[in-house]
Amino acid sequence: MVSTLFLVCVLQSYQPEPQSIEVPDMIVVPEIDVLELTPEMKQFLDEHVGHVKNPGARLNRLIWVVFNNEFLNLTYENTNTKTAAETFEERSGNCLSFTNMFVAMSRYLGFKVAFQEVSNVPTWDKHGNVVVLNRHMNAIVFLGGRQFPVDFNPDAVVDDRTSRIVSDRRALAQYYNNIAAEKFGQGKRHEALAWFKKAVEIDGKISFAWSNLGVAHQYTGNPDKAEACYKKALRVSRMEMTAMNNLERLYSKTGREELAEKYRHKVMRFREKNPFYQYDQGRKAFDRGAYQEAVTRFRKAIYRKPKTHEFHHMLAAAYHKLGKDAKAARSLREARGLAPDVFNKDRYSQKLETLAKK
């Protein structure tokens, strides 16, 4: 499960032409109370939880009604960040959405509860030609001198050493950052720029939000502002790898190799953990006929993100070029099983049939 979106870098060779247009004045970013409860939410809590007086039992009851499909039947959606009210009404959202809802509900019932950033469960995703690093958010309830984490991702392994309690203000800034990232992925670059600006206005100490704002500036034709934002991100956190990565690419693109080299070695390990970087390098190796190197890269990509059907498809292609058709067939079957649509499933089935005839 993910929460905060980090626009990291562009890995494909194609990049849209930047547009040198300032953010139109008509783009007004609204003030949003992400923790506001609707009358329906209050009624739901009063009816299903309010009668329980013992604090421990009340917390258990709240967790039960939130997680049990008999009551809310929540559905996780990777990219949709919502307020508490929207999450309750639509019964869906990502982990920041669910955490917004749980924090709001818990406080209504009298609990002391806070947001918690979790840094050790990052995942990578791709929207168009932008790679996104997703991180995690959950809630912490304070009761009887103890802390009880409430997590909407049952698979998340939370390490206390990489988790920290954050303020409502920081969580609100992350909400605006997420919405901005979603708009960016939809191609609404100037709207995204306005929402990223709002995020850093709310909390200027979020390094990745500054890096994201830099990406938005870069894509809307302001490389100087982008550079300034990346540098600001590094002043906030000198280990903000997304900013280093973006600076290195900006300097490389603009011919400032000496500056690019300054960051290149620092970001290499960061990139090596990015499955889409591995995939991109694998495609390049494949195109120049280095098929064994391509296999190594595609396998690394699969290790980091095993359910991406394109990774398995290209691994199959590389195995086929090496004459390892049994392994190619196995990878194609994996790709077919993971494909989300009929078109790709049929495409992989046809490739399997062709392979079987050889």
Short mmCIF file of C-alpha atoms in Angstrom, two decimals:
data_model
loop_
_atom_site.label_atom_id
_atom_site.label_comp_id
_atom_site.label_asym_id
_atom_site.label_seq_id
_atom_site.Cartn_x
_atom_site.Cartn_y
_atom_site.Cartn_z
CA MET A 1 0.00 0.00 0.00
CA VAL A 2 1.22 3.48 -0.80
CA SER A 3 0.62 7.00 0.20
CA THR A 4 2.91 9.82 -0.72
CA LEU A 5 3.91 10.04 -4.36
CA PHE A 6 7.43 11.12 -5.27
CA LEU A 7 7.93 12.17 -8.88
CA VAL A 8 11.42 10.93 -9.37
CA CYS A 9 12.78 10.98 -12.89
CA VAL A 10 12.08 10.37 -16.53
CA LEU A 11 13.51 7.10 -17.80
CA GLN A 12 12.13 6.90 -21.31
CA SER A 13 14.00 8.56 -24.15
CA TYR A 14 10.92 10.53 -25.17
CA GLN A 15 10.16 13.71 -23.26
CA PRO A 16 7.31 16.10 -24.04
CA GLU A 17 8.31 19.57 -25.17
CA PRO A 18 8.21 21.94 -22.18
CA GLN A 19 5.81 24.84 -22.32
CA SER A 20 7.15 28.16 -21.11
CA ILE A 21 3.92 29.35 -19.58
CA GLU A 22 3.51 30.59 -16.04
CA VAL A 23 0.79 29.12 -13.85
CA PRO A 24 -2.44 30.85 -14.88
CA ASP A 25 -4.03 33.03 -12.23
CA MET A 26 -7.28 31.13 -12.76
CA ILE A 27 -5.81 28.03 -11.13
CA VAL A 28 -6.95 28.42 -7.55
CA VAL A 29 -5.97 25.65 -5.16
CA PRO A 30 -8.72 25.27 -2.55
CA GLU A 31 -8.26 25.12 1.20
CA ILE A 32 -9.26 21.57 2.16
CA ASP A 33 -9.95 20.06 5.57
CA VAL A 34 -8.96 16.46 4.95
CA LEU A 35 -10.17 15.41 8.42
CA GLU A 36 -13.67 16.88 8.30
CA LEU A 37 -16.42 14.41 9.19
CA THR A 38 -19.79 14.43 7.50
CA PRO A 39 -23.05 13.93 9.44
CA GLU A 40 -23.26 10.45 7.89
CA MET A 41 -19.84 9.54 9.28
CA LYS A 42 -20.79 10.73 12.76
CA GLN A 43 -24.04 8.81 12.60
CA PHE A 44 -22.17 5.67 11.51
CA LEU A 45 -19.74 5.97 14.43
CA ASP A 46 -22.45 6.76 16.97
CA GLU A 47 -24.47 3.75 15.85
CA HIS A 48 -21.70 1.17 15.57
CA VAL A 49 -19.03 2.28 18.06
CA GLY A 50 -20.36 5.02 20.34
CA HIS A 51 -22.10 2.64 22.74
CA VAL A 52 -18.79 0.99 23.76
CA LYS A 53 -17.51 2.76 26.89
CA ASN A 54 -14.25 0.96 27.71
CA PRO A 55 -11.45 2.72 25.75
CA GLY A 56 -9.64 -0.48 24.76
CA ALA A 57 -12.83 -2.19 23.70
CA ARG A 58 -13.93 0.94 21.87
CA LEU A 59 -10.69 1.02 19.88
CA ASN A 60 -11.05 -2.65 19.00
CA ARG A 61 -14.63 -2.05 17.92
CA LEU A 62 -13.61 0.89 15.73
CA ILE A 63 -10.91 -1.17 14.04
CA TRP A 64 -13.41 -4.00 13.56
CA VAL A 65 -16.06 -1.88 11.85
CA VAL A 66 -13.49 -0.13 9.65
CA PHE A 67 -11.78 -3.30 8.44
CA ASN A 68 -14.74 -5.67 8.34
CA ASN A 69 -16.35 -5.86 4.90
CA GLU A 70 -19.75 -6.21 6.55
CA PHE A 71 -19.63 -2.50 7.39
CA LEU A 72 -17.56 -0.37 5.00
CA ASN A 73 -16.22 -2.89 2.47
CA LEU A 74 -13.26 -0.68 1.63
CA THR A 75 -11.36 -1.06 -1.64
CA TYR A 76 -7.73 -0.06 -2.02
CA GLU A 77 -6.88 2.13 -5.02
CA ASN A 78 -3.24 2.82 -5.65
CA THR A 79 -3.40 6.33 -7.11
CA ASN A 80 -6.45 8.00 -5.58
CA THR A 81 -5.79 10.26 -2.60
CA LYS A 82 -8.94 11.40 -0.82
CA THR A 83 -10.15 13.25 2.22
CA ALA A 84 -11.67 11.40 5.16
CA ALA A 85 -15.16 12.23 3.92
CA GLU A 86 -14.47 11.17 0.33
CA THR A 87 -12.93 7.91 1.48
CA PHE A 88 -15.97 7.10 3.62
CA GLU A 89 -18.44 8.05 0.89
CA GLU A 90 -16.67 6.25 -1.94
CA ARG A 91 -15.39 3.35 0.20
CA SER A 92 -12.04 3.50 -1.58
CA GLY A 93 -8.67 5.23 -1.62
CA ASN A 94 -4.97 4.73 -1.00
CA CYS A 95 -3.35 4.44 2.40
CA LEU A 96 -3.17 8.20 2.99
CA SER A 97 -6.89 8.31 2.21
CA PHE A 98 -7.65 5.53 4.68
CA THR A 99 -5.38 7.08 7.29
CA ASN A 100 -7.16 10.42 6.91
CA MET A 101 -10.45 8.66 7.54
CA PHE A 102 -9.20 6.62 10.49
CA VAL A 103 -7.55 9.60 12.19
CA ALA A 104 -10.72 11.67 11.81
CA MET A 105 -12.94 8.88 13.12
CA SER A 106 -10.64 8.10 16.05
CA ARG A 107 -10.54 11.70 17.20
CA TYR A 108 -14.30 11.97 17.00
CA LEU A 109 -14.47 9.01 19.38
CA GLY A 110 -12.07 10.68 21.80
CA PHE A 111 -8.79 8.95 20.97
CA LYS A 112 -5.41 10.60 20.72
CA VAL A 113 -4.12 9.60 17.30
CA ALA A 114 -1.43 10.78 14.90
CA PHE A 115 -0.12 10.19 11.40
CA GLN A 116 3.03 8.11 10.98
CA GLU A 117 5.36 8.11 7.98
CA VAL A 118 6.83 4.72 7.15
CA SER A 119 10.05 4.89 5.14
CA ASN A 120 11.01 1.25 4.76
CA VAL A 121 8.25 0.05 2.42
CA PRO A 122 8.78 2.11 -0.77
CA THR A 123 7.46 0.86 -4.08
CA TRP A 124 7.95 2.10 -7.61
CA ASP A 125 5.36 2.77 -10.26
CA LYS A 126 5.16 4.43 -13.63
CA HIS A 127 2.63 6.90 -15.06
CA GLY A 128 3.29 7.70 -18.70
CA ASN A 129 6.98 8.56 -18.92
CA VAL A 130 7.33 9.59 -15.30
CA VAL A 131 8.58 7.18 -12.65
CA VAL A 132 7.02 7.54 -9.22
CA LEU A 133 8.39 6.39 -5.88
CA ASN A 134 5.57 5.63 -3.47
CA ARG A 135 5.97 5.52 0.28
CA HIS A 136 3.69 4.59 3.11
CA MET A 137 1.56 6.22 5.79
CA ASN A 138 -0.36 4.74 8.72
CA ALA A 139 -1.92 5.84 12.00
CA ILE A 140 -0.75 5.57 15.60
CA VAL A 141 -3.25 5.49 18.47
CA PHE A 142 -2.02 6.42 21.95
CA LEU A 143 -3.86 4.55 24.68
CA GLY A 144 -2.93 3.59 28.22
CA GLY A 145 0.70 4.56 27.83
CA ARG A 146 1.08 2.41 24.72
CA GLN A 147 1.13 3.04 20.99
CA PHE A 148 -1.06 1.02 18.64
CA PRO A 149 -0.27 1.24 14.91
CA VAL A 150 -3.23 0.88 12.56
CA ASP A 151 -2.20 -0.02 9.04
CA PHE A 152 -4.36 -0.52 5.98
CA ASN A 153 -1.67 -2.54 4.25
CA PRO A 154 -1.48 -6.01 5.85
CA ASP A 155 1.68 -6.75 3.86
CA ALA A 156 3.62 -3.73 5.09
CA VAL A 157 6.57 -4.58 7.33
CA VAL A 158 6.93 -1.52 9.53
CA ASP A 159 10.31 -0.92 11.12
CA ASP A 160 10.14 1.48 14.07
CA ARG A 161 13.62 2.71 13.17
CA THR A 162 12.37 4.03 9.84
CA SER A 163 9.00 5.34 11.03
CA ARG A 164 8.19 8.66 12.60
CA ILE A 165 5.13 10.45 13.88
CA VAL A 166 4.34 13.57 11.88
CA SER A 167 2.09 16.57 12.39
CA ASP A 168 -1.32 17.07 10.85
CA ARG A 169 0.20 19.93 8.88
CA ARG A 170 2.79 17.65 7.30
CA ALA A 171 0.12 15.07 6.50
CA LEU A 172 -1.98 17.82 4.89
CA ALA A 173 1.00 18.92 2.79
CA GLN A 174 1.44 15.31 1.69
CA TYR A 175 -2.21 15.26 0.64
CA TYR A 176 -1.66 18.29 -1.61
CA ASN A 177 1.55 16.71 -2.90
CA ASN A 178 -0.32 13.52 -3.77
CA ILE A 179 -3.10 15.35 -5.58
CA ALA A 180 -0.47 17.31 -7.49
CA ALA A 181 1.30 14.09 -8.47
CA GLU A 182 -1.98 12.60 -9.66
CA LYS A 183 -2.70 15.69 -11.78
CA PHE A 184 0.83 15.54 -13.16
CA GLY A 185 0.31 11.94 -14.19
CA GLN A 186 -2.90 12.98 -15.96
CA GLY A 187 -0.98 15.54 -18.02
CA LYS A 188 -2.38 18.52 -16.10
CA ARG A 189 1.08 19.98 -15.59
CA HIS A 190 0.15 23.55 -14.66
CA GLU A 191 -2.51 22.42 -12.20
CA ALA A 192 0.06 20.07 -10.70
CA LEU A 193 2.52 22.95 -10.37
CA ALA A 194 -0.04 24.98 -8.41
CA TRP A 195 -0.81 22.07 -6.07
CA PHE A 196 2.88 21.30 -5.48
CA LYS A 197 3.40 24.97 -4.61
CA LYS A 198 0.57 24.70 -2.11
CA ALA A 199 2.21 21.63 -0.54
CA VAL A 200 5.48 23.44 0.16
CA GLU A 201 3.60 26.51 1.39
CA ILE A 202 1.88 24.33 3.99
CA ASP A 203 5.09 22.59 5.04
CA GLY A 204 8.38 23.76 3.59
CA LYS A 205 10.31 21.02 5.37
CA ILE A 206 9.21 18.18 3.07
CA SER A 207 12.20 17.61 0.85
CA PHE A 208 10.45 15.37 -1.68
CA ALA A 209 7.72 17.99 -2.22
CA TRP A 210 10.39 20.51 -3.24
CA SER A 211 11.83 17.92 -5.60
CA ASN A 212 8.38 17.31 -7.07
CA LEU A 213 7.85 21.05 -7.51
CA GLY A 214 11.13 21.10 -9.40
CA VAL A 215 9.88 18.36 -11.73
CA ALA A 216 6.74 20.39 -12.43
CA HIS A 217 8.80 23.51 -13.16
CA GLN A 218 11.06 21.51 -15.47
CA TYR A 219 8.10 20.16 -17.43
CA THR A 220 6.48 23.58 -17.75
CA GLY A 221 9.57 25.17 -19.23
CA ASN A 222 11.38 26.63 -16.21
CA PRO A 223 14.66 24.72 -15.78
CA ASP A 224 16.17 27.46 -13.61
CA LYS A 225 13.27 27.25 -11.16
CA ALA A 226 13.51 23.46 -11.29
CA GLU A 227 17.18 23.61 -10.35
CA ALA A 228 16.41 25.98 -7.48
CA CYS A 229 13.74 23.61 -6.14
CA TYR A 230 16.02 20.57 -6.34
CA LYS A 231 18.69 22.49 -4.43
CA LYS A 232 16.11 23.57 -1.86
CA ALA A 233 15.14 19.92 -1.41
CA LEU A 234 18.78 19.09 -0.66
CA ARG A 235 19.03 21.94 1.84
CA VAL A 236 16.01 20.50 3.63
CA SER A 237 17.46 16.98 3.49
CA ARG A 238 20.95 16.46 2.13
CA MET A 239 20.09 12.80 1.45
CA GLU A 240 17.00 13.49 -0.69
CA MET A 241 17.93 11.09 -3.48
CA THR A 242 15.05 12.09 -5.74
CA ALA A 243 16.43 15.63 -5.87
CA MET A 244 19.97 14.38 -6.56
CA ASN A 245 18.63 12.14 -9.30
CA ASN A 246 16.67 14.96 -10.89
CA LEU A 247 19.60 17.38 -10.66
CA GLU A 248 21.92 14.88 -12.33
CA ARG A 249 19.47 14.43 -15.20
CA LEU A 250 18.88 18.17 -15.53
CA TYR A 251 22.61 18.90 -15.67
CA SER A 252 23.18 16.08 -18.17
CA LYS A 253 20.36 17.30 -20.38
CA THR A 254 21.69 20.87 -20.38
CA GLY A 255 25.30 19.89 -21.06
CA ARG A 256 26.72 20.66 -17.62
CA GLU A 257 28.61 17.40 -17.30
CA GLU A 258 30.91 18.51 -14.50
CA LEU A 259 27.93 19.29 -12.28
CA ALA A 260 26.14 16.14 -13.42
CA GLU A 261 29.13 14.02 -12.45
CA LYS A 262 29.04 15.49 -8.95
CA TYR A 263 25.71 13.75 -8.34
CA ARG A 264 26.03 10.76 -10.65
CA HIS A 265 27.89 8.44 -8.32
CA LYS A 266 25.61 9.40 -5.42
CA VAL A 267 22.44 8.42 -7.24
CA MET A 268 23.69 5.24 -8.89
CA ARG A 269 22.77 3.01 -5.96
CA PHE A 270 19.41 4.77 -5.75
CA ARG A 271 18.73 4.05 -9.42
CA GLU A 272 19.81 0.45 -9.07
CA LYS A 273 16.85 -0.06 -6.72
CA ASN A 274 14.42 1.37 -9.28
CA PRO A 275 12.86 -1.48 -11.30
CA PHE A 276 11.99 0.83 -14.17
CA TYR A 277 15.59 1.98 -14.40
CA GLN A 278 16.62 -1.68 -14.59
CA TYR A 279 13.97 -2.27 -17.25
CA ASP A 280 15.10 0.76 -19.23
CA GLN A 281 18.72 -0.40 -19.11
CA GLY A 282 17.59 -3.88 -20.09
CA ARG A 283 15.80 -2.53 -23.16
CA LYS A 284 18.92 -0.64 -24.17
CA ALA A 285 21.05 -3.77 -23.75
CA PHE A 286 18.51 -5.77 -25.76
CA ASP A 287 18.50 -3.22 -28.59
CA ARG A 288 22.28 -3.40 -28.96
CA GLY A 289 22.28 -7.20 -28.87
CA ALA A 290 23.67 -7.65 -25.35
CA TYR A 291 21.06 -10.25 -24.48
CA GLN A 292 22.71 -11.74 -21.39
CA GLU A 293 23.04 -8.27 -19.88
CA ALA A 294 19.39 -7.68 -20.77
CA VAL A 295 18.41 -10.86 -18.92
CA THR A 296 20.30 -9.67 -15.84
CA ARG A 297 18.60 -6.27 -15.95
CA PHE A 298 15.10 -7.67 -16.52
CA ARG A 299 15.54 -10.15 -13.66
CA LYS A 300 16.57 -7.30 -11.36
CA ALA A 301 13.47 -5.37 -12.41
CA ILE A 302 11.28 -8.39 -11.68
CA TYR A 303 12.91 -8.85 -8.28
CA ARG A 304 11.91 -5.29 -7.36
CA LYS A 305 8.44 -5.35 -8.97
CA PRO A 306 7.46 -8.94 -9.77
CA LYS A 307 3.89 -8.33 -10.96
CA THR A 308 4.69 -6.13 -13.96
CA HIS A 309 3.85 -8.16 -17.06
CA GLU A 310 6.05 -6.11 -19.41
CA PHE A 311 9.14 -7.11 -17.41
CA HIS A 312 8.40 -10.80 -17.88
CA HIS A 313 7.64 -10.28 -21.56
CA MET A 314 11.01 -8.66 -22.26
CA LEU A 315 12.79 -11.30 -20.19
CA ALA A 316 11.15 -13.90 -22.44
CA ALA A 317 12.35 -12.02 -25.52
CA ALA A 318 15.92 -11.94 -24.20
CA TYR A 319 15.85 -15.65 -23.34
CA HIS A 320 14.57 -16.41 -26.83
CA LYS A 321 17.45 -14.48 -28.39
CA LEU A 322 19.84 -16.58 -26.29
CA GLY A 323 18.20 -19.78 -27.53
CA LYS A 324 16.69 -20.59 -24.14
CA ASP A 325 13.14 -21.18 -25.34
CA ALA A 326 12.01 -23.17 -22.30
CA LYS A 327 12.83 -20.22 -20.06
CA ALA A 328 11.28 -17.86 -22.62
CA ALA A 329 8.03 -19.85 -22.53
CA ARG A 330 7.98 -19.80 -18.74
CA SER A 331 8.43 -16.02 -18.71
CA LEU A 332 5.72 -15.57 -21.33
CA ARG A 333 3.30 -17.61 -19.22
CA GLU A 334 4.13 -15.35 -16.28
CA ALA A 335 3.49 -12.29 -18.44
CA ARG A 336 0.17 -13.69 -19.65
CA GLY A 337 -0.94 -14.48 -16.11
CA LEU A 338 -0.12 -10.96 -14.94
CA ALA A 339 -1.52 -9.08 -17.94
CA PRO A 340 -4.48 -6.93 -16.84
CA ASP A 341 -6.38 -7.01 -20.14
CA VAL A 342 -7.52 -9.39 -22.85
CA PHE A 343 -5.41 -7.72 -25.54
CA ASN A 344 -2.11 -8.45 -23.80
CA LYS A 345 -3.20 -11.91 -22.68
CA ASP A 346 -4.00 -12.79 -26.29
CA ARG A 347 -0.74 -11.27 -27.49
CA TYR A 348 1.28 -13.39 -25.08
CA SER A 349 -0.74 -16.49 -25.96
CA GLN A 350 0.07 -15.98 -29.64
CA LYS A 351 3.75 -15.63 -28.84
CA LEU A 352 3.60 -18.84 -26.82
CA GLU A 353 1.97 -20.66 -29.73
CA THR A 354 4.63 -19.38 -32.12
CA LEU A 355 7.37 -20.44 -29.73
CA ALA A 356 5.87 -23.92 -29.37
CA LYS A 357 5.96 -24.45 -33.16
CA LYS A 358 9.72 -23.93 -33.33
#
